[in-house]
JSON list of C-alpha atoms in Angstrom, two decimals:
[
{"chain": "A", "resi": 1, "resn": "GLY", "atom": "CA", "xyz": [-52.83, 64.22, 162.87]},
{"chain": "A", "resi": 2, "resn": "VAL", "atom": "CA", "xyz": [-55.19, 67.10, 162.44]},
{"chain": "A", "resi": 3, "resn": "ALA", "atom": "CA", "xyz": [-58.46, 66.24, 160.71]},
{"chain": "A", "resi": 4, "resn": "ALA", "atom": "CA", "xyz": [-58.88, 67.65, 157.22]},
{"chain": "A", "resi": 5, "resn": "THR", "atom": "CA", "xyz": [-61.35, 70.51, 157.02]},
{"chain": "A", "resi": 6, "resn": "ILE", "atom": "CA", "xyz": [-64.61, 70.61, 155.10]},
{"chain": "A", "resi": 7, "resn": "PRO", "atom": "CA", "xyz": [-67.52, 73.09, 155.35]},
{"chain": "A", "resi": 8, "resn": "SER", "atom": "CA", "xyz": [-69.92, 72.59, 158.25]},
{"chain": "A", "resi": 9, "resn": "THR", "atom": "CA", "xyz": [-72.74, 71.97, 155.76]},
{"chain": "A", "resi": 10, "resn": "THR", "atom": "CA", "xyz": [-70.79, 69.02, 154.33]},
{"chain": "A", "resi": 11, "resn": "LYS", "atom": "CA", "xyz": [-70.15, 67.71, 157.85]},
{"chain": "A", "resi": 12, "resn": "ALA", "atom": "CA", "xyz": [-73.89, 67.88, 158.56]},
{"chain": "A", "resi": 13, "resn": "GLN", "atom": "CA", "xyz": [-74.63, 66.09, 155.26]},
{"chain": "A", "resi": 14, "resn": "LEU", "atom": "CA", "xyz": [-72.17, 63.30, 156.07]},
{"chain": "A", "resi": 15, "resn": "LYS", "atom": "CA", "xyz": [-73.77, 62.87, 159.51]},
{"chain": "A", "resi": 16, "resn": "TYR", "atom": "CA", "xyz": [-77.17, 62.60, 157.84]},
{"chain": "A", "resi": 17, "resn": "LEU", "atom": "CA", "xyz": [-75.80, 60.24, 155.20]},
{"chain": "A", "resi": 18, "resn": "VAL", "atom": "CA", "xyz": [-74.35, 57.74, 157.67]},
{"chain": "A", "resi": 19, "resn": "GLU", "atom": "CA", "xyz": [-77.72, 57.64, 159.46]},
{"chain": "A", "resi": 20, "resn": "GLU", "atom": "CA", "xyz": [-79.53, 57.31, 156.14]},
{"chain": "A", "resi": 21, "resn": "GLU", "atom": "CA", "xyz": [-77.37, 54.28, 155.27]},
{"chain": "A", "resi": 22, "resn": "LYS", "atom": "CA", "xyz": [-78.12, 52.90, 158.74]},
{"chain": "A", "resi": 23, "resn": "LEU", "atom": "CA", "xyz": [-81.83, 53.48, 158.05]},
{"chain": "A", "resi": 24, "resn": "ALA", "atom": "CA", "xyz": [-81.55, 51.42, 154.87]},
{"chain": "A", "resi": 25, "resn": "ARG", "atom": "CA", "xyz": [-79.66, 48.65, 156.64]},
{"chain": "A", "resi": 26, "resn": "ASP", "atom": "CA", "xyz": [-82.08, 48.59, 159.58]},
{"chain": "A", "resi": 27, "resn": "VAL", "atom": "CA", "xyz": [-85.20, 48.67, 157.39]},
{"chain": "A", "resi": 28, "resn": "TYR", "atom": "CA", "xyz": [-83.87, 45.82, 155.24]},
{"chain": "A", "resi": 29, "resn": "THR", "atom": "CA", "xyz": [-82.78, 43.78, 158.27]},
{"chain": "A", "resi": 30, "resn": "THR", "atom": "CA", "xyz": [-86.20, 44.15, 159.88]},
{"chain": "A", "resi": 31, "resn": "LEU", "atom": "CA", "xyz": [-88.19, 43.56, 156.69]},
{"chain": "A", "resi": 32, "resn": "TYR", "atom": "CA", "xyz": [-86.06, 40.51, 155.87]},
{"chain": "A", "resi": 33, "resn": "VAL", "atom": "CA", "xyz": [-87.03, 38.98, 159.21]},
{"chain": "A", "resi": 34, "resn": "LYS", "atom": "CA", "xyz": [-90.69, 39.79, 158.52]},
{"chain": "A", "resi": 35, "resn": "THR", "atom": "CA", "xyz": [-90.84, 38.77, 154.84]},
{"chain": "A", "resi": 36, "resn": "GLY", "atom": "CA", "xyz": [-87.91, 36.44, 154.13]},
{"chain": "A", "resi": 37, "resn": "LEU", "atom": "CA", "xyz": [-87.43, 38.24, 150.77]},
{"chain": "A", "resi": 38, "resn": "ARG", "atom": "CA", "xyz": [-83.93, 37.46, 149.52]},
{"chain": "A", "resi": 39, "resn": "GLN", "atom": "CA", "xyz": [-83.40, 40.99, 148.15]},
{"chain": "A", "resi": 40, "resn": "PHE", "atom": "CA", "xyz": [-83.32, 42.34, 151.70]},
{"chain": "A", "resi": 41, "resn": "ALA", "atom": "CA", "xyz": [-80.66, 39.90, 152.86]},
{"chain": "A", "resi": 42, "resn": "ASN", "atom": "CA", "xyz": [-78.37, 40.63, 149.91]},
{"chain": "A", "resi": 43, "resn": "ILE", "atom": "CA", "xyz": [-78.75, 44.40, 149.99]},
{"chain": "A", "resi": 44, "resn": "ASN", "atom": "CA", "xyz": [-78.46, 44.55, 153.77]},
{"chain": "A", "resi": 45, "resn": "GLU", "atom": "CA", "xyz": [-74.73, 43.66, 153.54]},
{"chain": "A", "resi": 46, "resn": "ALA", "atom": "CA", "xyz": [-74.17, 46.32, 150.89]},
{"chain": "A", "resi": 47, "resn": "GLU", "atom": "CA", "xyz": [-75.72, 48.94, 153.19]},
{"chain": "A", "resi": 48, "resn": "GLN", "atom": "CA", "xyz": [-73.32, 47.95, 155.97]},
{"chain": "A", "resi": 49, "resn": "THR", "atom": "CA", "xyz": [-70.46, 48.50, 153.50]},
{"chain": "A", "resi": 50, "resn": "HIS", "atom": "CA", "xyz": [-71.92, 51.90, 152.59]},
{"chain": "A", "resi": 51, "resn": "MET", "atom": "CA", "xyz": [-72.18, 52.79, 156.27]},
{"chain": "A", "resi": 52, "resn": "ASP", "atom": "CA", "xyz": [-68.55, 51.81, 156.81]},
{"chain": "A", "resi": 53, "resn": "LEU", "atom": "CA", "xyz": [-67.43, 53.94, 153.84]},
{"chain": "A", "resi": 54, "resn": "VAL", "atom": "CA", "xyz": [-69.22, 57.00, 155.25]},
{"chain": "A", "resi": 55, "resn": "LYS", "atom": "CA", "xyz": [-67.87, 56.22, 158.77]},
{"chain": "A", "resi": 56, "resn": "GLY", "atom": "CA", "xyz": [-64.38, 56.35, 157.25]},
{"chain": "A", "resi": 57, "resn": "LEU", "atom": "CA", "xyz": [-65.09, 59.88, 156.01]},
{"chain": "A", "resi": 58, "resn": "LEU", "atom": "CA", "xyz": [-66.39, 60.92, 159.43]},
{"chain": "A", "resi": 59, "resn": "VAL", "atom": "CA", "xyz": [-63.06, 59.83, 160.93]},
{"chain": "A", "resi": 60, "resn": "THR", "atom": "CA", "xyz": [-61.05, 61.62, 158.22]},
{"chain": "A", "resi": 61, "resn": "TYR", "atom": "CA", "xyz": [-62.90, 64.89, 158.77]},
{"chain": "A", "resi": 62, "resn": "GLY", "atom": "CA", "xyz": [-63.25, 64.66, 162.54]},
{"chain": "A", "resi": 63, "resn": "VAL", "atom": "CA", "xyz": [-67.04, 64.41, 162.53]},
{"chain": "A", "resi": 64, "resn": "LYS", "atom": "CA", "xyz": [-68.80, 62.70, 165.45]},
{"chain": "A", "resi": 65, "resn": "ASP", "atom": "CA", "xyz": [-70.54, 59.52, 164.30]},
{"chain": "A", "resi": 66, "resn": "PRO", "atom": "CA", "xyz": [-74.24, 59.69, 165.27]},
{"chain": "A", "resi": 67, "resn": "THR", "atom": "CA", "xyz": [-74.74, 55.92, 164.75]},
{"chain": "A", "resi": 68, "resn": "VAL", "atom": "CA", "xyz": [-72.33, 54.74, 167.47]},
{"chain": "A", "resi": 69, "resn": "GLY", "atom": "CA", "xyz": [-74.06, 52.58, 170.08]},
{"chain": "A", "resi": 70, "resn": "ARG", "atom": "CA", "xyz": [-77.46, 52.85, 168.43]},
{"chain": "A", "resi": 71, "resn": "GLU", "atom": "CA", "xyz": [-79.56, 49.71, 168.10]},
{"chain": "A", "resi": 72, "resn": "ILE", "atom": "CA", "xyz": [-81.62, 48.80, 165.04]},
{"chain": "A", "resi": 73, "resn": "GLY", "atom": "CA", "xyz": [-84.28, 51.45, 164.51]},
{"chain": "A", "resi": 74, "resn": "GLN", "atom": "CA", "xyz": [-82.57, 54.01, 166.75]},
{"chain": "A", "resi": 75, "resn": "PHE", "atom": "CA", "xyz": [-81.56, 57.32, 165.16]},
{"chain": "A", "resi": 76, "resn": "LYS", "atom": "CA", "xyz": [-80.31, 60.66, 166.40]},
{"chain": "A", "resi": 77, "resn": "ASN", "atom": "CA", "xyz": [-82.09, 62.42, 163.52]},
{"chain": "A", "resi": 78, "resn": "VAL", "atom": "CA", "xyz": [-85.81, 62.81, 164.34]},
{"chain": "A", "resi": 79, "resn": "GLU", "atom": "CA", "xyz": [-86.94, 62.72, 160.68]},
{"chain": "A", "resi": 80, "resn": "LEU", "atom": "CA", "xyz": [-85.11, 59.45, 160.08]},
{"chain": "A", "resi": 81, "resn": "ARG", "atom": "CA", "xyz": [-86.58, 58.01, 163.28]},
{"chain": "A", "resi": 82, "resn": "LYS", "atom": "CA", "xyz": [-90.09, 58.81, 162.02]},
{"chain": "A", "resi": 83, "resn": "LEU", "atom": "CA", "xyz": [-89.27, 57.51, 158.52]},
{"chain": "A", "resi": 84, "resn": "TYR", "atom": "CA", "xyz": [-88.00, 54.21, 159.92]},
{"chain": "A", "resi": 85, "resn": "LYS", "atom": "CA", "xyz": [-91.25, 53.65, 161.86]},
{"chain": "A", "resi": 86, "resn": "LYS", "atom": "CA", "xyz": [-93.34, 54.53, 158.80]},
{"chain": "A", "resi": 87, "resn": "LEU", "atom": "CA", "xyz": [-91.36, 52.29, 156.43]},
{"chain": "A", "resi": 88, "resn": "ILE", "atom": "CA", "xyz": [-91.59, 49.32, 158.79]},
{"chain": "A", "resi": 89, "resn": "ALA", "atom": "CA", "xyz": [-95.32, 49.86, 159.36]},
{"chain": "A", "resi": 90, "resn": "ASP", "atom": "CA", "xyz": [-96.00, 50.25, 155.62]},
{"chain": "A", "resi": 91, "resn": "GLY", "atom": "CA", "xyz": [-93.56, 47.55, 154.55]},
{"chain": "A", "resi": 92, "resn": "SER", "atom": "CA", "xyz": [-94.99, 44.97, 156.95]},
{"chain": "A", "resi": 93, "resn": "THR", "atom": "CA", "xyz": [-98.42, 44.88, 155.29]},
{"chain": "A", "resi": 94, "resn": "SER", "atom": "CA", "xyz": [-97.42, 42.76, 152.27]},
{"chain": "A", "resi": 95, "resn": "LEU", "atom": "CA", "xyz": [-94.47, 41.60, 150.15]},
{"chain": "A", "resi": 96, "resn": "THR", "atom": "CA", "xyz": [-95.31, 44.21, 147.52]},
{"chain": "A", "resi": 97, "resn": "ALA", "atom": "CA", "xyz": [-95.41, 46.90, 150.23]},
{"chain": "A", "resi": 98, "resn": "ALA", "atom": "CA", "xyz": [-92.07, 45.67, 151.61]},
{"chain": "A", "resi": 99, "resn": "LEU", "atom": "CA", "xyz": [-90.46, 46.05, 148.17]},
{"chain": "A", "resi": 100, "resn": "ALA", "atom": "CA", "xyz": [-92.07, 49.49, 147.82]},
{"chain": "A", "resi": 101, "resn": "ALA", "atom": "CA", "xyz": [-90.45, 50.48, 151.14]},
{"chain": "A", "resi": 102, "resn": "GLY", "atom": "CA", "xyz": [-87.11, 49.41, 149.69]},
{"chain": "A", "resi": 103, "resn": "VAL", "atom": "CA", "xyz": [-87.73, 51.54, 146.61]},
{"chain": "A", "resi": 104, "resn": "ALA", "atom": "CA", "xyz": [-88.59, 54.55, 148.79]},
{"chain": "A", "resi": 105, "resn": "VAL", "atom": "CA", "xyz": [-85.35, 54.19, 150.76]},
{"chain": "A", "resi": 106, "resn": "GLU", "atom": "CA", "xyz": [-83.17, 53.95, 147.65]},
{"chain": "A", "resi": 107, "resn": "LYS", "atom": "CA", "xyz": [-84.91, 56.89, 145.94]},
{"chain": "A", "resi": 108, "resn": "ALA", "atom": "CA", "xyz": [-84.32, 59.07, 149.01]},
{"chain": "A", "resi": 109, "resn": "ASP", "atom": "CA", "xyz": [-80.68, 57.93, 149.11]},
{"chain": "A", "resi": 110, "resn": "ILE", "atom": "CA", "xyz": [-80.16, 58.73, 145.43]},
{"chain": "A", "resi": 111, "resn": "ALA", "atom": "CA", "xyz": [-81.70, 62.21, 145.79]},
{"chain": "A", "resi": 112, "resn": "ASP", "atom": "CA", "xyz": [-79.54, 63.06, 148.82]},
{"chain": "A", "resi": 113, "resn": "VAL", "atom": "CA", "xyz": [-76.30, 61.79, 147.27]},
{"chain": "A", "resi": 114, "resn": "LYS", "atom": "CA", "xyz": [-77.01, 63.62, 144.00]},
{"chain": "A", "resi": 115, "resn": "LYS", "atom": "CA", "xyz": [-77.56, 66.83, 145.97]},
{"chain": "A", "resi": 116, "resn": "MET", "atom": "CA", "xyz": [-74.12, 66.44, 147.56]},
{"chain": "A", "resi": 117, "resn": "LEU", "atom": "CA", "xyz": [-72.51, 65.66, 144.19]},
{"chain": "A", "resi": 118, "resn": "LYS", "atom": "CA", "xyz": [-73.84, 68.95, 142.75]},
{"chain": "A", "resi": 119, "resn": "VAL", "atom": "CA", "xyz": [-71.19, 70.68, 144.86]},
{"chain": "A", "resi": 120, "resn": "SER", "atom": "CA", "xyz": [-67.49, 70.12, 144.19]},
{"chain": "A", "resi": 121, "resn": "GLN", "atom": "CA", "xyz": [-66.35, 67.60, 146.83]},
{"chain": "A", "resi": 122, "resn": "PRO", "atom": "CA", "xyz": [-62.90, 66.42, 147.94]},
{"chain": "A", "resi": 123, "resn": "THR", "atom": "CA", "xyz": [-61.74, 63.30, 146.03]},
{"chain": "A", "resi": 124, "resn": "ASP", "atom": "CA", "xyz": [-62.35, 60.89, 148.92]},
{"chain": "A", "resi": 125, "resn": "ILE", "atom": "CA", "xyz": [-65.89, 62.16, 149.52]},
{"chain": "A", "resi": 126, "resn": "LYS", "atom": "CA", "xyz": [-66.68, 62.08, 145.80]},
{"chain": "A", "resi": 127, "resn": "PHE", "atom": "CA", "xyz": [-65.40, 58.48, 145.61]},
{"chain": "A", "resi": 128, "resn": "VAL", "atom": "CA", "xyz": [-67.73, 57.37, 148.42]},
{"chain": "A", "resi": 129, "resn": "LEU", "atom": "CA", "xyz": [-70.71, 59.30, 147.02]},
{"chain": "A", "resi": 130, "resn": "ASP", "atom": "CA", "xyz": [-70.19, 57.72, 143.59]},
{"chain": "A", "resi": 131, "resn": "ARG", "atom": "CA", "xyz": [-70.11, 54.26, 145.18]},
{"chain": "A", "resi": 132, "resn": "LEU", "atom": "CA", "xyz": [-73.26, 54.98, 147.16]},
{"chain": "A", "resi": 133, "resn": "LEU", "atom": "CA", "xyz": [-75.04, 56.23, 144.05]},
{"chain": "A", "resi": 134, "resn": "ALA", "atom": "CA", "xyz": [-74.05, 53.17, 142.01]},
{"chain": "A", "resi": 135, "resn": "GLY", "atom": "CA", "xyz": [-75.12, 50.89, 144.88]},
{"chain": "A", "resi": 136, "resn": "SER", "atom": "CA", "xyz": [-78.50, 52.57, 145.30]},
{"chain": "A", "resi": 137, "resn": "ARG", "atom": "CA", "xyz": [-79.21, 52.35, 141.57]},
{"chain": "A", "resi": 138, "resn": "LYS", "atom": "CA", "xyz": [-78.39, 48.64, 141.64]},
{"chain": "A", "resi": 139, "resn": "HIS", "atom": "CA", "xyz": [-80.63, 48.11, 144.67]},
{"chain": "A", "resi": 140, "resn": "LEU", "atom": "CA", "xyz": [-83.46, 50.02, 143.05]},
{"chain": "A", "resi": 141, "resn": "THR", "atom": "CA", "xyz": [-83.28, 47.59, 140.12]},
{"chain": "A", "resi": 142, "resn": "ALA", "atom": "CA", "xyz": [-83.31, 44.63, 142.52]},
{"chain": "A", "resi": 143, "resn": "PHE", "atom": "CA", "xyz": [-86.46, 45.95, 144.21]},
{"chain": "A", "resi": 144, "resn": "THR", "atom": "CA", "xyz": [-88.32, 46.71, 140.97]},
{"chain": "A", "resi": 145, "resn": "ARG", "atom": "CA", "xyz": [-87.41, 43.54, 139.04]}
]
């Protein structure tokens, strides 16, 4: 079937979002290996779920998935590539710094999802964005406990 249509700005946002979820997953995977903090292991799986939800939207709307075939820490988006390196460097200095890196990721996620929710979105996109927002808020609590 023909892919449903959405504005090109929304397509670009979804592309960014799937990479942002990958960033979260990759940062948590890497920091879990470095720190052994349980929060990272638990939340890591949730981020994979978030990625899969956004990937589903990319398929629905015929958007090319920028995360395909990319290893941990590899991103098409230059800003996210830089952010990943910074978060790993900062987060590797101490356990407190690792948790702070987690907080930074979730805060960025929340801001970006909220920005997308300001615009009226198709039901399926709104459903995913709401799930991402709820997940990020939960993760933020886990990191700041």
